[in-house]
């Protein structure tokens, strides 16, 4: 599948070292102007309302970690693989803690060393990404 990726200059778009582009965002804000995602990975304590695109939901309470680690690894791998040719977005309520943690895990999958992934996401996505010490440990132990 060949598709038009996110505009790398777009708000909230993280460029991974491989060139994959993933949009991070907060669900409490309006949907950004521009193309809709083909796939969304939503990180919430409760199932979010659906959009007009394919989506996957991970039970992930605010400021915590995913309820099911194996499901999280599987969902993050799916998002990373799909980002080769599809517009993928990752989102939680505010778009910083859980979203930043997930984006850092995608960076690990993309070859960024786990101990450097949080800094990578803070530099290229949001300076406050990955809000808690346990979220940082989750990234550092993520299977790349």
Coordinates of C-alpha atoms in Angstrom, one line a residue:
X1 CA 0.0 0.0 0.0
X2 CA 1.4 3.4 -0.9
X3 CA -0.2 6.4 0.7
X4 CA 0.5 10.0 1.5
X5 CA 2.1 10.1 5.0
X6 CA 1.7 12.8 7.6
X7 CA 3.3 16.1 6.8
X8 CA 6.5 16.0 8.9
X9 CA 6.0 19.7 9.7
X10 CA 2.6 19.0 11.1
X11 CA 1.7 19.5 14.7
X12 CA 2.5 16.5 16.8
X13 CA 4.1 14.4 14.1
X14 CA 7.1 12.4 15.2
X15 CA 9.6 11.4 12.6
X16 CA 11.3 8.1 13.6
X17 CA 14.9 7.4 12.4
X18 CA 13.6 5.1 9.7
X19 CA 11.5 7.8 8.2
X20 CA 8.2 6.5 9.6
X21 CA 5.9 9.3 10.7
X22 CA 3.5 8.9 13.6
X23 CA 1.1 11.6 14.9
X24 CA 0.7 11.9 18.6
X25 CA -2.2 13.9 20.0
X26 CA -4.5 14.6 22.9
X27 CA -8.1 13.4 22.6
X28 CA -9.3 16.3 24.7
X29 CA -8.4 18.7 21.9
X30 CA -10.2 18.9 18.5
X31 CA -9.1 16.7 15.7
X32 CA -6.2 18.4 13.9
X33 CA -6.9 20.0 10.5
X34 CA -5.6 17.8 7.6
X35 CA -5.9 14.2 6.6
X36 CA -7.4 11.7 8.9
X37 CA -5.4 8.7 10.1
X38 CA -5.8 5.3 8.6
X39 CA -5.2 3.7 12.0
X40 CA -5.3 5.0 15.5
X41 CA -4.0 3.5 18.7
X42 CA -5.8 5.0 21.7
X43 CA -4.5 4.8 25.2
X44 CA -7.3 5.3 27.7
X45 CA -8.7 3.9 30.9
X46 CA -12.1 3.5 29.1
X47 CA -12.9 2.8 25.4
X48 CA -12.8 6.1 23.5
X49 CA -15.5 7.1 21.0
X50 CA -14.8 5.8 17.5
X51 CA -13.7 7.7 14.4
X52 CA -14.1 6.9 10.8
X53 CA -10.8 4.9 10.6
X54 CA -9.6 1.6 11.9
X55 CA -8.6 1.8 15.6
X56 CA -7.3 -0.2 18.5
X57 CA -7.8 0.6 22.1
X58 CA -5.4 -0.2 25.0
X59 CA -6.6 0.0 28.5
X60 CA -4.0 2.4 29.9
X61 CA -5.1 4.6 32.9
X62 CA -3.8 8.2 33.1
X63 CA -0.3 8.4 34.6
X64 CA 0.1 4.6 34.8
X65 CA 1.1 1.8 32.5
X66 CA -0.9 -0.5 30.2
X67 CA -3.2 -2.9 32.0
X68 CA -1.9 -5.8 29.8
X69 CA 1.8 -5.6 28.9
X70 CA 1.6 -8.2 26.2
X71 CA -1.4 -6.5 24.5
X72 CA 0.6 -3.2 24.6
X73 CA 3.6 -4.8 23.0
X74 CA 1.5 -6.3 20.3
X75 CA -0.5 -3.0 19.7
X76 CA 2.7 -0.9 19.5
X77 CA 4.3 -3.3 17.1
X78 CA 1.2 -3.1 14.9
X79 CA 1.3 0.7 14.9
X80 CA 5.0 0.7 14.1
X81 CA 4.5 -1.8 11.2
X82 CA 1.6 0.1 9.8
X83 CA 3.4 3.4 9.9
X84 CA 5.5 2.2 6.9
X85 CA 2.7 3.0 4.5
X86 CA -0.3 4.3 6.5
X87 CA -1.0 7.5 8.5
X88 CA -0.9 6.2 12.1
X89 CA -1.8 8.3 15.2
X90 CA -1.3 7.5 18.9
X91 CA -3.4 9.4 21.4
X92 CA -4.4 9.6 25.0
X93 CA -6.3 12.3 26.9
X94 CA -3.6 15.0 27.0
X95 CA -1.2 13.6 24.4
X96 CA 1.9 13.8 26.6
X97 CA 2.4 11.0 29.2
X98 CA 0.9 7.8 27.8
X99 CA 1.3 9.1 24.2
X100 CA 4.9 10.0 24.8
X101 CA 5.5 6.6 26.4
X102 CA 4.0 4.8 23.4
X103 CA 6.0 7.0 21.0
X104 CA 9.2 6.2 22.9
X105 CA 8.4 2.5 22.6
X106 CA 7.9 3.0 18.8
X107 CA 11.3 4.7 18.7
X108 CA 12.8 1.6 20.4
X109 CA 11.2 -0.6 17.8
X110 CA 12.7 1.7 15.2
X111 CA 16.2 1.2 16.5
X112 CA 16.7 4.0 19.1
X113 CA 18.4 2.5 22.2
X114 CA 15.9 2.1 25.0
X115 CA 17.9 4.3 27.3
X116 CA 17.8 7.1 24.8
X117 CA 14.2 6.8 23.6
X118 CA 12.6 9.1 26.1
X119 CA 15.1 11.9 25.3
X120 CA 14.5 11.3 21.6
X121 CA 10.7 11.8 22.0
X122 CA 11.2 14.8 24.2
X123 CA 13.5 16.4 21.6
X124 CA 11.3 15.6 18.6
X125 CA 7.7 15.5 19.9
X126 CA 7.1 17.1 23.3
X127 CA 9.5 18.3 26.0
X128 CA 7.3 16.8 28.8
X129 CA 6.6 13.5 27.1
X130 CA 6.8 10.4 29.4
X131 CA 5.5 11.9 32.7
X132 CA 6.3 9.3 35.4
X133 CA 9.3 7.2 36.5
X134 CA 7.4 4.0 35.9
X135 CA 6.6 5.1 32.3
X136 CA 10.3 5.8 31.8
X137 CA 11.1 2.3 33.1
X138 CA 8.5 0.8 30.8
X139 CA 10.3 2.3 27.9
X140 CA 13.7 1.3 29.1
X141 CA 12.5 -2.4 29.4
X142 CA 10.5 -2.4 26.2
X143 CA 11.5 -5.3 23.9
X144 CA 12.9 -3.7 20.8

